[in-house]
PDB file of C-alpha atoms (C1' of nucleotides) in Angstrom:
ATOM      1  CA  MET A 616     -37.831 -13.947 -64.060  1.00 64.00           C
ATOM      2  CA  SER A 617     -36.891 -12.436 -60.799  1.00 69.00           C
ATOM      3  CA  TYR A 618     -40.155 -11.715 -59.212  1.00 81.00           C
ATOM      4  CA  SER A 619     -39.737 -13.241 -55.799  1.00 79.00           C
ATOM      5  CA  ARG A 620     -42.716 -14.905 -54.231  1.00 80.00           C
ATOM      6  CA  ARG A 621     -44.504 -13.108 -51.507  1.00 69.00           C
ATOM      7  CA  THR A 622     -46.788 -14.283 -48.779  1.00 64.00           C
ATOM      8  CA  THR A 623     -48.921 -11.207 -48.966  1.00 67.00           C
ATOM      9  CA  ILE A 624     -48.914  -8.985 -51.978  1.00 71.00           C
ATOM     10  CA  ASN A 625     -48.799  -5.451 -50.694  1.00 67.00           C
ATOM     11  CA  CYS A 626     -50.439  -2.862 -52.846  1.00 66.00           C
ATOM     12  CA  GLU A 627     -50.164  -0.218 -50.187  1.00 60.00           C
ATOM     13  CA  ASN A 628     -46.919   1.307 -51.387  1.00 55.00           C
ATOM     14  CA  ASN A 629     -48.037   0.874 -54.960  1.00 61.00           C
ATOM     15  CA  PRO A 630     -50.309   3.759 -55.817  1.00 53.00           C
ATOM     16  CA  GLU A 631     -50.398   2.660 -59.451  1.00 59.00           C
ATOM     17  CA  SER A 632     -51.748  -0.590 -60.833  1.00 62.00           C
ATOM     18  CA  ASP A 633     -48.302  -2.163 -60.940  1.00 81.00           C
ATOM     19  CA  CYS A 634     -49.543  -4.347 -58.174  1.00 89.00           C
ATOM     20  CA  ALA A 635     -51.733  -6.458 -60.426  1.00 94.00           C
ATOM     21  CA  ILE A 636     -48.847  -7.100 -62.776  1.00 93.00           C
ATOM     22  CA  GLU A 637     -46.538  -7.903 -59.930  1.00 92.00           C
ATOM     23  CA  ALA A 638     -49.073 -10.332 -58.568  1.00 92.00           C
ATOM     24  CA  SER A 639     -49.289 -12.096 -61.910  1.00 95.00           C
ATOM     25  CA  LEU A 640     -45.568 -12.334 -62.313  1.00 93.00           C
ATOM     26  CA  SER A 641     -44.856 -13.418 -58.779  1.00 91.00           C
ATOM     27  CA  ILE A 642     -47.348 -16.202 -59.240  1.00 93.00           C
ATOM     28  CA  LEU A 643     -46.356 -17.320 -62.713  1.00 93.00           C
ATOM     29  CA  GLY A 644     -42.669 -16.601 -62.401  1.00 90.00           C
ATOM     30  CA  GLY A 645     -41.551 -20.065 -61.406  1.00 92.00           C
ATOM     31  CA  LYS A 646     -39.445 -21.788 -64.000  1.00 94.00           C
ATOM     32  CA  TRP A 647     -42.025 -24.536 -64.523  1.00 96.00           C
ATOM     33  CA  LYS A 648     -45.360 -22.934 -63.671  1.00 97.00           C
ATOM     34  CA  LEU A 649     -46.581 -22.232 -67.159  1.00 96.00           C
ATOM     35  CA  LYS A 650     -45.470 -25.640 -68.318  1.00 97.00           C
ATOM     36  CA  ILE A 651     -47.486 -27.210 -65.554  1.00 98.00           C
ATOM     37  CA  TYR A 652     -50.408 -25.075 -66.629  1.00 98.00           C
ATOM     38  CA  LYS A 653     -49.935 -26.249 -70.178  1.00 97.00           C
ATOM     39  CA  ALA A 654     -49.868 -29.896 -69.121  1.00 97.00           C
ATOM     40  CA  LEU A 655     -53.161 -29.530 -67.263  1.00 98.00           C
ATOM     41  CA  ARG A 656     -54.850 -27.200 -69.680  1.00 97.00           C
ATOM     42  CA  SER A 657     -56.668 -30.009 -71.464  1.00 97.00           C
ATOM     43  CA  GLY A 658     -58.822 -30.364 -68.373  1.00 97.00           C
ATOM     44  CA  LYS A 659     -57.764 -33.881 -67.450  1.00 98.00           C
ATOM     45  CA  PRO A 660     -56.175 -34.165 -63.997  1.00 98.00           C
ATOM     46  CA  LEU A 661     -52.737 -35.749 -64.026  1.00 98.00           C
ATOM     47  CA  ARG A 662     -50.643 -37.673 -61.556  1.00 98.00           C
ATOM     48  CA  PHE A 663     -47.336 -36.420 -60.221  1.00 98.00           C
ATOM     49  CA  THR A 664     -45.363 -38.834 -62.378  1.00 97.00           C
ATOM     50  CA  GLU A 665     -47.352 -38.000 -65.493  1.00 98.00           C
ATOM     51  CA  ILE A 666     -46.613 -34.311 -65.100  1.00 98.00           C
ATOM     52  CA  LYS A 667     -43.012 -35.109 -64.374  1.00 97.00           C
ATOM     53  CA  THR A 668     -42.680 -37.129 -67.563  1.00 96.00           C
ATOM     54  CA  LEU A 669     -44.217 -34.315 -69.601  1.00 96.00           C
ATOM     55  CA  LEU A 670     -41.907 -31.669 -68.129  1.00 96.00           C
ATOM     56  CA  GLU A 671     -38.687 -33.653 -68.092  1.00 93.00           C
ATOM     57  CA  PRO A 672     -35.969 -32.928 -67.135  1.00 93.00           C
ATOM     58  CA  ILE A 673     -37.561 -31.402 -64.035  1.00 96.00           C
ATOM     59  CA  SER A 674     -36.451 -32.756 -60.647  1.00 96.00           C
ATOM     60  CA  ASP A 675     -38.797 -34.232 -58.055  1.00 97.00           C
ATOM     61  CA  LYS A 676     -37.892 -31.426 -55.727  1.00 97.00           C
ATOM     62  CA  SER A 677     -38.709 -28.668 -58.146  1.00 97.00           C
ATOM     63  CA  LEU A 678     -41.937 -30.251 -59.276  1.00 98.00           C
ATOM     64  CA  THR A 679     -43.244 -30.664 -55.732  1.00 98.00           C
ATOM     65  CA  ALA A 680     -42.235 -27.128 -54.885  1.00 97.00           C
ATOM     66  CA  GLN A 681     -43.966 -25.623 -57.900  1.00 97.00           C
ATOM     67  CA  LEU A 682     -47.089 -27.730 -57.451  1.00 98.00           C
ATOM     68  CA  ARG A 683     -47.313 -26.741 -53.801  1.00 97.00           C
ATOM     69  CA  GLU A 684     -46.994 -23.076 -54.608  1.00 97.00           C
ATOM     70  CA  MET A 685     -49.627 -23.278 -57.309  1.00 97.00           C
ATOM     71  CA  GLU A 686     -51.907 -25.096 -54.905  1.00 97.00           C
ATOM     72  CA  GLU A 687     -51.373 -22.412 -52.280  1.00 95.00           C
ATOM     73  CA  ASP A 688     -52.159 -19.806 -54.879  1.00 96.00           C
ATOM     74  CA  ASN A 689     -55.391 -21.631 -55.620  1.00 96.00           C
ATOM     75  CA  LEU A 690     -54.392 -22.384 -59.200  1.00 97.00           C
ATOM     76  CA  LEU A 691     -54.748 -26.106 -58.849  1.00 97.00           C
ATOM     77  CA  THR A 692     -56.353 -28.851 -56.826  1.00 98.00           C
ATOM     78  CA  ARG A 693     -54.544 -31.775 -55.266  1.00 98.00           C
ATOM     79  CA  GLU A 694     -56.453 -34.960 -54.693  1.00 98.00           C
ATOM     80  CA  VAL A 695     -54.829 -37.696 -52.639  1.00 97.00           C
ATOM     81  CA  TYR A 696     -56.005 -41.280 -53.052  1.00 97.00           C
ATOM     82  CA  PRO A 697     -55.157 -43.283 -49.915  1.00 95.00           C
ATOM     83  CA  VAL A 698     -53.547 -46.229 -51.668  1.00 96.00           C
ATOM     84  CA  ILE A 699     -50.111 -47.739 -51.711  1.00 95.00           C
ATOM     85  CA  PRO A 700     -48.036 -46.847 -53.557  1.00 96.00           C
ATOM     86  CA  PRO A 701     -49.469 -43.330 -53.311  1.00 96.00           C
ATOM     87  CA  LYS A 702     -51.632 -41.764 -55.976  1.00 98.00           C
ATOM     88  CA  VAL A 703     -52.099 -38.004 -56.208  1.00 98.00           C
ATOM     89  CA  GLU A 704     -53.890 -36.146 -58.938  1.00 98.00           C
ATOM     90  CA  TYR A 705     -53.533 -32.491 -59.872  1.00 98.00           C
ATOM     91  CA  GLY A 706     -56.083 -30.477 -61.775  1.00 98.00           C
ATOM     92  CA  LEU A 707     -56.779 -26.839 -62.558  1.00 98.00           C
ATOM     93  CA  THR A 708     -59.130 -24.709 -60.491  1.00 98.00           C
ATOM     94  CA  THR A 709     -61.343 -22.054 -62.026  1.00 97.00           C
ATOM     95  CA  LEU A 710     -58.679 -19.503 -61.228  1.00 97.00           C
ATOM     96  CA  GLY A 711     -56.112 -21.793 -62.810  1.00 98.00           C
ATOM     97  CA  ASN A 712     -58.134 -22.018 -65.979  1.00 98.00           C
ATOM     98  CA  SER A 713     -58.343 -18.258 -66.129  1.00 98.00           C
ATOM     99  CA  LEU A 714     -54.629 -18.173 -66.930  1.00 97.00           C
ATOM    100  CA  GLU A 715     -55.495 -18.942 -70.533  1.00 98.00           C
ATOM    101  CA  GLY A 716     -55.426 -15.279 -71.516  1.00 97.00           C
ATOM    102  CA  ILE A 717     -51.891 -14.779 -70.264  1.00 97.00           C
ATOM    103  CA  PHE A 718     -50.788 -18.019 -71.854  1.00 97.00           C
ATOM    104  CA  ILE A 719     -52.115 -16.969 -75.236  1.00 97.00           C
ATOM    105  CA  ALA A 720     -50.676 -13.471 -74.989  1.00 97.00           C
ATOM    106  CA  LEU A 721     -47.213 -14.775 -74.150  1.00 97.00           C
ATOM    107  CA  GLU A 722     -47.372 -17.386 -76.882  1.00 96.00           C
ATOM    108  CA  GLN A 723     -48.458 -14.905 -79.528  1.00 96.00           C
ATOM    109  CA  TRP A 724     -45.918 -12.285 -78.634  1.00 97.00           C
ATOM    110  CA  GLY A 725     -43.174 -14.906 -78.499  1.00 95.00           C
ATOM    111  CA  LYS A 726     -43.995 -15.937 -82.036  1.00 95.00           C
ATOM    112  CA  THR A 727     -43.918 -12.326 -83.197  1.00 94.00           C
ATOM    113  CA  TYR A 728     -40.569 -11.848 -81.532  1.00 94.00           C
ATOM    114  CA  ILE A 729     -39.046 -14.985 -83.012  1.00 92.00           C
ATOM    115  CA  ASP A 730     -40.306 -14.111 -86.478  1.00 91.00           C
ATOM    116  CA  GLN A 731     -38.665 -10.682 -86.318  1.00 87.00           C
ATOM    117  CA  ARG A 732     -35.146 -12.125 -86.551  1.00 77.00           C
TER     118      ARG A 732
ATOM    119  CA  MET B1073     -39.038 -15.204 -62.510  1.00 62.00           C
ATOM    120  CA  SER B1074     -36.273 -17.548 -63.286  1.00 69.00           C
ATOM    121  CA  TYR B1075     -36.163 -17.540 -66.990  1.00 80.00           C
ATOM    122  CA  SER B1076     -32.527 -16.907 -67.631  1.00 78.00           C
ATOM    123  CA  ARG B1077     -31.584 -14.759 -70.543  1.00 80.00           C
ATOM    124  CA  ARG B1078     -30.190 -16.433 -73.559  1.00 67.00           C
ATOM    125  CA  THR B1079     -28.147 -15.225 -76.463  1.00 62.00           C
ATOM    126  CA  THR B1080     -29.915 -17.448 -78.913  1.00 66.00           C
ATOM    127  CA  ILE B1081     -33.259 -18.953 -78.142  1.00 70.00           C
ATOM    128  CA  ASN B1082     -33.100 -22.549 -79.233  1.00 67.00           C
ATOM    129  CA  CYS B1083     -36.339 -24.054 -80.368  1.00 65.00           C
ATOM    130  CA  GLU B1084     -34.615 -27.159 -81.682  1.00 59.00           C
ATOM    131  CA  ASN B1085     -35.088 -29.272 -78.585  1.00 54.00           C
ATOM    132  CA  ASN B1086     -38.536 -27.816 -78.118  1.00 60.00           C
ATOM    133  CA  PRO B1087     -40.884 -29.678 -80.432  1.00 53.00           C
ATOM    134  CA  GLU B1088     -43.875 -27.938 -78.864  1.00 59.00           C
ATOM    135  CA  SER B1089     -44.625 -24.253 -78.899  1.00 62.00           C
ATOM    136  CA  ASP B1090     -43.128 -23.764 -75.446  1.00 81.00           C
ATOM    137  CA  CYS B1091     -40.421 -21.900 -77.211  1.00 89.00           C
ATOM    138  CA  ALA B1092     -42.534 -18.846 -77.886  1.00 94.00           C
ATOM    139  CA  ILE B1093     -43.521 -18.614 -74.253  1.00 94.00           C
ATOM    140  CA  GLU B1094     -39.977 -19.107 -73.119  1.00 92.00           C
ATOM    141  CA  ALA B1095     -38.867 -16.352 -75.452  1.00 92.00           C
ATOM    142  CA  SER B1096     -41.447 -13.975 -74.008  1.00 94.00           C
ATOM    143  CA  LEU B1097     -40.545 -14.755 -70.440  1.00 93.00           C
ATOM    144  CA  SER B1098     -36.825 -14.647 -70.957  1.00 91.00           C
ATOM    145  CA  ILE B1099     -37.220 -11.218 -72.479  1.00 93.00           C
ATOM    146  CA  LEU B1100     -39.719  -9.782 -70.016  1.00 93.00           C
ATOM    147  CA  GLY B1101     -38.445 -11.580 -66.948  1.00 90.00           C
ATOM    148  CA  GLY B1102     -36.173  -8.846 -65.663  1.00 92.00           C
ATOM    149  CA  LYS B1103     -37.331  -7.307 -62.439  1.00 94.00           C
ATOM    150  CA  TRP B1104     -37.863  -3.907 -64.009  1.00 96.00           C
ATOM    151  CA  LYS B1105     -38.636  -4.611 -67.651  1.00 97.00           C
ATOM    152  CA  LEU B1106     -42.372  -4.255 -67.540  1.00 96.00           C
ATOM    153  CA  LYS B1107     -42.094  -1.139 -65.425  1.00 96.00           C
ATOM    154  CA  ILE B1108     -39.805   0.366 -67.993  1.00 98.00           C
ATOM    155  CA  TYR B1109     -42.328  -0.572 -70.625  1.00 98.00           C
ATOM    156  CA  LYS B1110     -45.036   1.063 -68.585  1.00 97.00           C
ATOM    157  CA  ALA B1111     -43.018   4.250 -68.215  1.00 97.00           C
ATOM    158  CA  LEU B1112     -42.525   4.510 -71.961  1.00 98.00           C
ATOM    159  CA  ARG B1113     -45.930   3.277 -73.017  1.00 97.00           C
ATOM    160  CA  SER B1114     -47.306   6.774 -73.395  1.00 96.00           C
ATOM    161  CA  GLY B1115     -45.152   7.135 -76.474  1.00 97.00           C
ATOM    162  CA  LYS B1116     -42.959   9.931 -75.167  1.00 97.00           C
ATOM    163  CA  PRO B1117     -39.256   9.090 -75.038  1.00 98.00           C
ATOM    164  CA  LEU B1118     -37.711   9.606 -71.627  1.00 98.00           C
ATOM    165  CA  ARG B1119     -34.245  10.317 -70.310  1.00 98.00           C
ATOM    166  CA  PHE B1120     -32.311   7.951 -68.096  1.00 98.00           C
ATOM    167  CA  THR B1121     -32.951  10.045 -65.011  1.00 97.00           C
ATOM    168  CA  GLU B1122     -36.629  10.433 -65.752  1.00 97.00           C
ATOM    169  CA  ILE B1123     -37.079   6.689 -65.960  1.00 98.00           C
ATOM    170  CA  LYS B1124     -35.029   6.261 -62.847  1.00 97.00           C
ATOM    171  CA  THR B1125     -37.224   8.666 -60.918  1.00 96.00           C
ATOM    172  CA  LEU B1126     -40.354   6.865 -62.052  1.00 96.00           C
ATOM    173  CA  LEU B1127     -39.033   3.441 -61.084  1.00 96.00           C
ATOM    174  CA  GLU B1128     -37.390   4.369 -57.816  1.00 93.00           C
ATOM    175  CA  PRO B1129     -35.836   2.693 -55.876  1.00 93.00           C
ATOM    176  CA  ILE B1130     -34.008   1.149 -58.831  1.00 96.00           C
ATOM    177  CA  SER B1131     -30.215   1.446 -58.871  1.00 97.00           C
ATOM    178  CA  ASP B1132     -28.212   3.007 -61.688  1.00 97.00           C
ATOM    179  CA  LYS B1133     -26.602  -0.322 -62.342  1.00 97.00           C
ATOM    180  CA  SER B1134     -29.845  -2.213 -62.696  1.00 97.00           C
ATOM    181  CA  LEU B1135     -31.455   0.420 -64.833  1.00 98.00           C
ATOM    182  CA  THR B1136     -28.576   0.515 -67.304  1.00 98.00           C
ATOM    183  CA  ALA B1137     -28.503  -3.269 -67.425  1.00 97.00           C
ATOM    184  CA  GLN B1138     -32.205  -3.588 -68.103  1.00 97.00           C
ATOM    185  CA  LEU B1139     -32.224  -0.816 -70.664  1.00 98.00           C
ATOM    186  CA  ARG B1140     -29.276  -2.379 -72.475  1.00 97.00           C
ATOM    187  CA  GLU B1141     -30.962  -5.748 -72.617  1.00 97.00           C
ATOM    188  CA  MET B1142     -34.177  -4.283 -73.893  1.00 97.00           C
ATOM    189  CA  GLU B1143     -32.253  -2.391 -76.508  1.00 97.00           C
ATOM    190  CA  GLU B1144     -30.468  -5.573 -77.597  1.00 95.00           C
ATOM    191  CA  ASP B1145     -33.829  -7.281 -77.804  1.00 95.00           C
ATOM    192  CA  ASN B1146     -35.033  -4.509 -80.055  1.00 96.00           C
ATOM    193  CA  LEU B1147     -37.705  -3.398 -77.613  1.00 97.00           C
ATOM    194  CA  LEU B1148     -36.430   0.133 -77.344  1.00 97.00           C
ATOM    195  CA  THR B1149     -34.344   2.773 -79.021  1.00 98.00           C
ATOM    196  CA  ARG B1150     -31.522   4.694 -77.429  1.00 98.00           C
ATOM    197  CA  GLU B1151     -30.719   8.144 -78.720  1.00 98.00           C
ATOM    198  CA  VAL B1152     -27.577   9.859 -77.518  1.00 97.00           C
ATOM    199  CA  TYR B1153     -27.295  13.640 -77.687  1.00 97.00           C
ATOM    200  CA  PRO B1154     -23.634  14.674 -77.748  1.00 94.00           C
ATOM    201  CA  VAL B1155     -23.874  17.343 -75.078  1.00 95.00           C
ATOM    202  CA  ILE B1156     -22.399  17.810 -71.658  1.00 94.00           C
ATOM    203  CA  PRO B1157     -23.639  16.733 -69.241  1.00 95.00           C
ATOM    204  CA  PRO B1158     -24.841  13.751 -71.293  1.00 96.00           C
ATOM    205  CA  LYS B1159     -28.386  13.383 -72.531  1.00 98.00           C
ATOM    206  CA  VAL B1160     -29.800  10.054 -73.619  1.00 98.00           C
ATOM    207  CA  GLU B1161     -33.384   9.323 -74.543  1.00 98.00           C
ATOM    208  CA  TYR B1162     -35.139   5.991 -74.581  1.00 98.00           C
ATOM    209  CA  GLY B1163     -38.277   5.180 -76.546  1.00 98.00           C
ATOM    210  CA  LEU B1164     -40.232   2.123 -77.591  1.00 98.00           C
ATOM    211  CA  THR B1165     -39.746   0.411 -80.926  1.00 98.00           C
ATOM    212  CA  THR B1166     -42.610  -1.154 -82.846  1.00 97.00           C
ATOM    213  CA  LEU B1167     -41.755  -4.464 -81.264  1.00 97.00           C
ATOM    214  CA  GLY B1168     -41.681  -2.761 -77.881  1.00 97.00           C
ATOM    215  CA  ASN B1169     -45.129  -1.340 -78.428  1.00 98.00           C
ATOM    216  CA  SER B1170     -46.420  -4.782 -79.310  1.00 97.00           C
ATOM    217  CA  LEU B1171     -45.964  -5.767 -75.672  1.00 97.00           C
ATOM    218  CA  GLU B1172     -49.266  -4.095 -74.914  1.00 98.00           C
ATOM    219  CA  GLY B1173     -51.184  -7.363 -75.188  1.00 97.00           C
ATOM    220  CA  ILE B1174     -49.048  -9.082 -72.586  1.00 97.00           C
ATOM    221  CA  PHE B1175     -49.195  -6.048 -70.355  1.00 97.00           C
ATOM    222  CA  ILE B1176     -52.984  -5.994 -70.448  1.00 97.00           C
ATOM    223  CA  ALA B1177     -53.298  -9.742 -69.932  1.00 97.00           C
ATOM    224  CA  LEU B1178     -51.046  -9.667 -66.882  1.00 97.00           C
ATOM    225  CA  GLU B1179     -52.799  -6.641 -65.469  1.00 96.00           C
ATOM    226  CA  GLN B1180     -56.263  -8.127 -65.911  1.00 97.00           C
ATOM    227  CA  TRP B1181     -55.384 -11.488 -64.467  1.00 97.00           C
ATOM    228  CA  GLY B1182     -53.626  -9.868 -61.531  1.00 95.00           C
ATOM    229  CA  LYS B1183     -56.783  -7.941 -60.713  1.00 95.00           C
ATOM    230  CA  THR B1184     -58.852 -11.116 -60.904  1.00 94.00           C
ATOM    231  CA  TYR B1185     -56.406 -12.861 -58.625  1.00 94.00           C
ATOM    232  CA  ILE B1186     -56.343 -10.069 -56.070  1.00 93.00           C
ATOM    233  CA  ASP B1187     -60.123  -9.835 -56.037  1.00 91.00           C
ATOM    234  CA  GLN B1188     -60.452 -13.530 -55.290  1.00 88.00           C
ATOM    235  CA  ARG B1189     -59.093 -13.220 -51.765  1.00 78.00           C
TER     236      ARG B1189
ATOM    237  C1'  DT C1401     -10.194  26.473 -58.945  1.00 87.75           C
ATOM    238  C1'  DC C1402     -13.578  23.498 -58.164  1.00 87.75           C
ATOM    239  C1'  DA C1403     -18.211  21.623 -57.157  1.00 87.75           C
ATOM    240  C1'  DG C1404     -22.013  19.968 -59.949  1.00 87.75           C
ATOM    241  C1'  DC C1405     -24.252  17.561 -63.535  1.00 87.75           C
ATOM    242  C1'  DA C1406     -26.056  13.025 -66.390  1.00 87.75           C
ATOM    243  C1'  DA C1407     -25.128   8.766 -67.576  1.00 87.75           C
ATOM    244  C1'  DC C1408     -22.805   5.669 -66.922  1.00 87.75           C
ATOM    245  C1'  DT C1409     -18.900   1.625 -65.083  1.00 87.75           C
ATOM    246  C1'  DT C1410     -16.669  -1.217 -61.714  1.00 87.75           C
ATOM    247  C1'  DA C1411     -15.777  -4.191 -57.753  1.00 87.75           C
ATOM    248  C1'  DC C1412     -17.781  -6.491 -54.382  1.00 87.75           C
ATOM    249  C1'  DC C1413     -21.508  -8.777 -51.872  1.00 87.75           C
ATOM    250  C1'  DA C1414     -26.306 -10.921 -50.655  1.00 87.75           C
ATOM    251  C1'  DT C1415     -30.092 -13.586 -51.777  1.00 87.75           C
ATOM    252  C1'  DA C1416     -33.046 -16.817 -53.898  1.00 87.75           C
ATOM    253  C1'  DA C1417     -34.090 -20.224 -57.107  1.00 87.75           C
ATOM    254  C1'  DG C1418     -33.222 -24.372 -58.636  1.00 87.75           C
ATOM    255  C1'  DG C1419     -30.262 -28.731 -59.368  1.00 87.75           C
ATOM    256  C1'  DT C1420     -28.237 -33.417 -57.524  1.00 87.75           C
ATOM    257  C1'  DA C1421     -28.363 -37.284 -55.002  1.00 87.75           C
ATOM    258  C1'  DA C1422     -29.812 -39.746 -51.370  1.00 87.75           C
ATOM    259  C1'  DG C1423     -33.221 -41.241 -48.003  1.00 87.75           C
ATOM    260  C1'  DT C1424     -38.356 -42.197 -46.428  1.00 87.75           C
ATOM    261  C1'  DT C1425     -42.920 -44.538 -46.360  1.00 87.75           C
ATOM    262  C1'  DA C1426     -45.913 -48.752 -46.341  1.00 87.75           C
ATOM    263  C1'  DT C1427     -47.671 -52.239 -49.027  1.00 87.75           C
ATOM    264  C1'  DT C1428     -47.686 -55.606 -52.693  1.00 87.75           C
ATOM    265  C1'  DG C1429     -46.007 -59.067 -55.965  1.00 87.75           C
ATOM    266  C1'  DT C1430     -42.250 -62.731 -56.520  1.00 87.75           C
TER     267       DT C1430
ATOM    268  C1'  DA D1342     -37.175 -62.088 -47.371  1.00 87.75           C
ATOM    269  C1'  DC D1343     -36.995 -58.390 -50.392  1.00 87.75           C
ATOM    270  C1'  DA D1344     -37.117 -55.460 -54.500  1.00 87.75           C
ATOM    271  C1'  DA D1345     -40.326 -52.321 -56.582  1.00 87.75           C
ATOM    272  C1'  DT D1346     -43.514 -48.655 -56.457  1.00 87.75           C
ATOM    273  C1'  DA D1347     -45.273 -43.213 -56.144  1.00 87.75           C
ATOM    274  C1'  DA D1348     -44.771 -39.265 -54.062  1.00 87.75           C
ATOM    275  C1'  DC D1349     -42.463 -37.121 -51.659  1.00 87.75           C
ATOM    276  C1'  DT D1350     -38.327 -34.853 -48.111  1.00 87.75           C
ATOM    277  C1'  DT D1351     -33.704 -33.494 -46.881  1.00 87.75           C
ATOM    278  C1'  DA D1352     -29.023 -31.756 -47.102  1.00 87.75           C
ATOM    279  C1'  DC D1353     -25.933 -29.668 -49.805  1.00 87.75           C
ATOM    280  C1'  DC D1354     -24.229 -26.957 -53.662  1.00 87.75           C
ATOM    281  C1'  DT D1355     -24.214 -23.815 -57.931  1.00 87.75           C
ATOM    282  C1'  DT D1356     -25.689 -20.044 -60.433  1.00 87.75           C
ATOM    283  C1'  DA D1357     -28.029 -15.903 -61.720  1.00 87.75           C
ATOM    284  C1'  DT D1358     -29.840 -11.686 -60.517  1.00 87.75           C
ATOM    285  C1'  DG D1359     -29.744  -7.660 -58.422  1.00 87.75           C
ATOM    286  C1'  DG D1360     -28.115  -4.351 -54.658  1.00 87.75           C
ATOM    287  C1'  DT D1361     -24.424  -0.930 -52.602  1.00 87.75           C
ATOM    288  C1'  DA D1362     -21.078   2.222 -52.926  1.00 87.75           C
ATOM    289  C1'  DA D1363     -17.612   4.286 -55.169  1.00 87.75           C
ATOM    290  C1'  DG D1364     -15.263   6.102 -59.243  1.00 87.75           C
ATOM    291  C1'  DT D1365     -15.279   8.223 -64.260  1.00 87.75           C
ATOM    292  C1'  DT D1366     -15.993  11.789 -67.876  1.00 87.75           C
ATOM    293  C1'  DG D1367     -15.697  16.568 -69.571  1.00 87.75           C
ATOM    294  C1'  DC D1368     -17.663  20.818 -69.627  1.00 87.75           C
ATOM    295  C1'  DT D1369     -20.014  24.831 -67.171  1.00 87.75           C
ATOM    296  C1'  DG D1370     -21.264  28.233 -63.875  1.00 87.75           C
ATOM    297  C1'  DA D1371     -19.964  30.458 -59.240  1.00 87.75           C
TER     298       DA D1371
END
DNA sequence: TCAGCAACTTACCATAAGGTAAGTTATTGT
DNA sequence: ACAATAACTTACCTTATGGTAAGTTGCTGA
C-alpha cells in the first residue's frame, strides 16, 4: 500500500469519514505489520528473534522499524529484560488485539477473491 | 501500504493463510482504491470526471491507473459510450460490492483508534 | 476557423519504503 | 584471549508509486 505514515492524522480537511479509513491504512500499511500481528495474536509475547524467524525473510532493520512504529501507535508493548545478551519481548496491547476484525475481514475477502479465478 | 501489485498471486510458498490477506492488501493497497470504492458504493455508476471531482486532488494519470487496475481485478465495470466528447461510466461488480466488509472493518477500527488519543 | 470538451497517454521527476551488509554493545562460556 | 550471543544501528542503494505538465483525439458550437 501507499498510505504514508503520519505523525498526526489530520481530519480537518476531511469532512467525510475517510479519515478513519486512512488512519487504519496508515497504521497497518507496513509490509510486515499484519504478519507481526498474526505472530502475536495467540496472546503469547515473543522475542525479537522469534518474530524474525516466523516472518523470514524479513531484515533486522525492517523488523525493528515496524515494531517501533507499532509500539508508537500503541498496538504493542515492548518489555526489556536487562540481561546480556539482551532479551526483549513484544506483546499485543488491547488496541492491538482489536485489530482482529480487520484481520478477519481481509482474510475472508482474500479467500473470496482467490476463489473467483 | 507497500504491498506491491502482482500479476499472479502465488500461494505456493505461503503454507499459511497469509496469502488471502496479501491478496486483499495488494488489491486494495493503491492510494485511491478505497476512495473509488466509496464513491461507487451507492450503486450508481459514475463518469471519469465525476469520480475525479469527488476524489480531488487526484491526477488524471493516477485515476486512470487505479481504475484500470480495479477493472483488471474485476472490482469494477467500465462502459464506454461511443460519443464525442467521450463518455465512460464506471460501476462496481459483485466482487467490488463484496468489499463492504473490509470497508466497514477499517472504518470502525479507525474510529476506535482515533478515539483512543 | 478554432477553442472547448472528456478521457485519456506520455515523458519526466520526486519521494518513501524497504533491502543489504556491516558495525555496535557488554557479558559469558571455552 | 576471544568467539558467540540478541537486539539493535548505520550507511548506502534499489524499486515502486504517484505527481506534474503537456500532448492527443475528433466532433461541435460560436
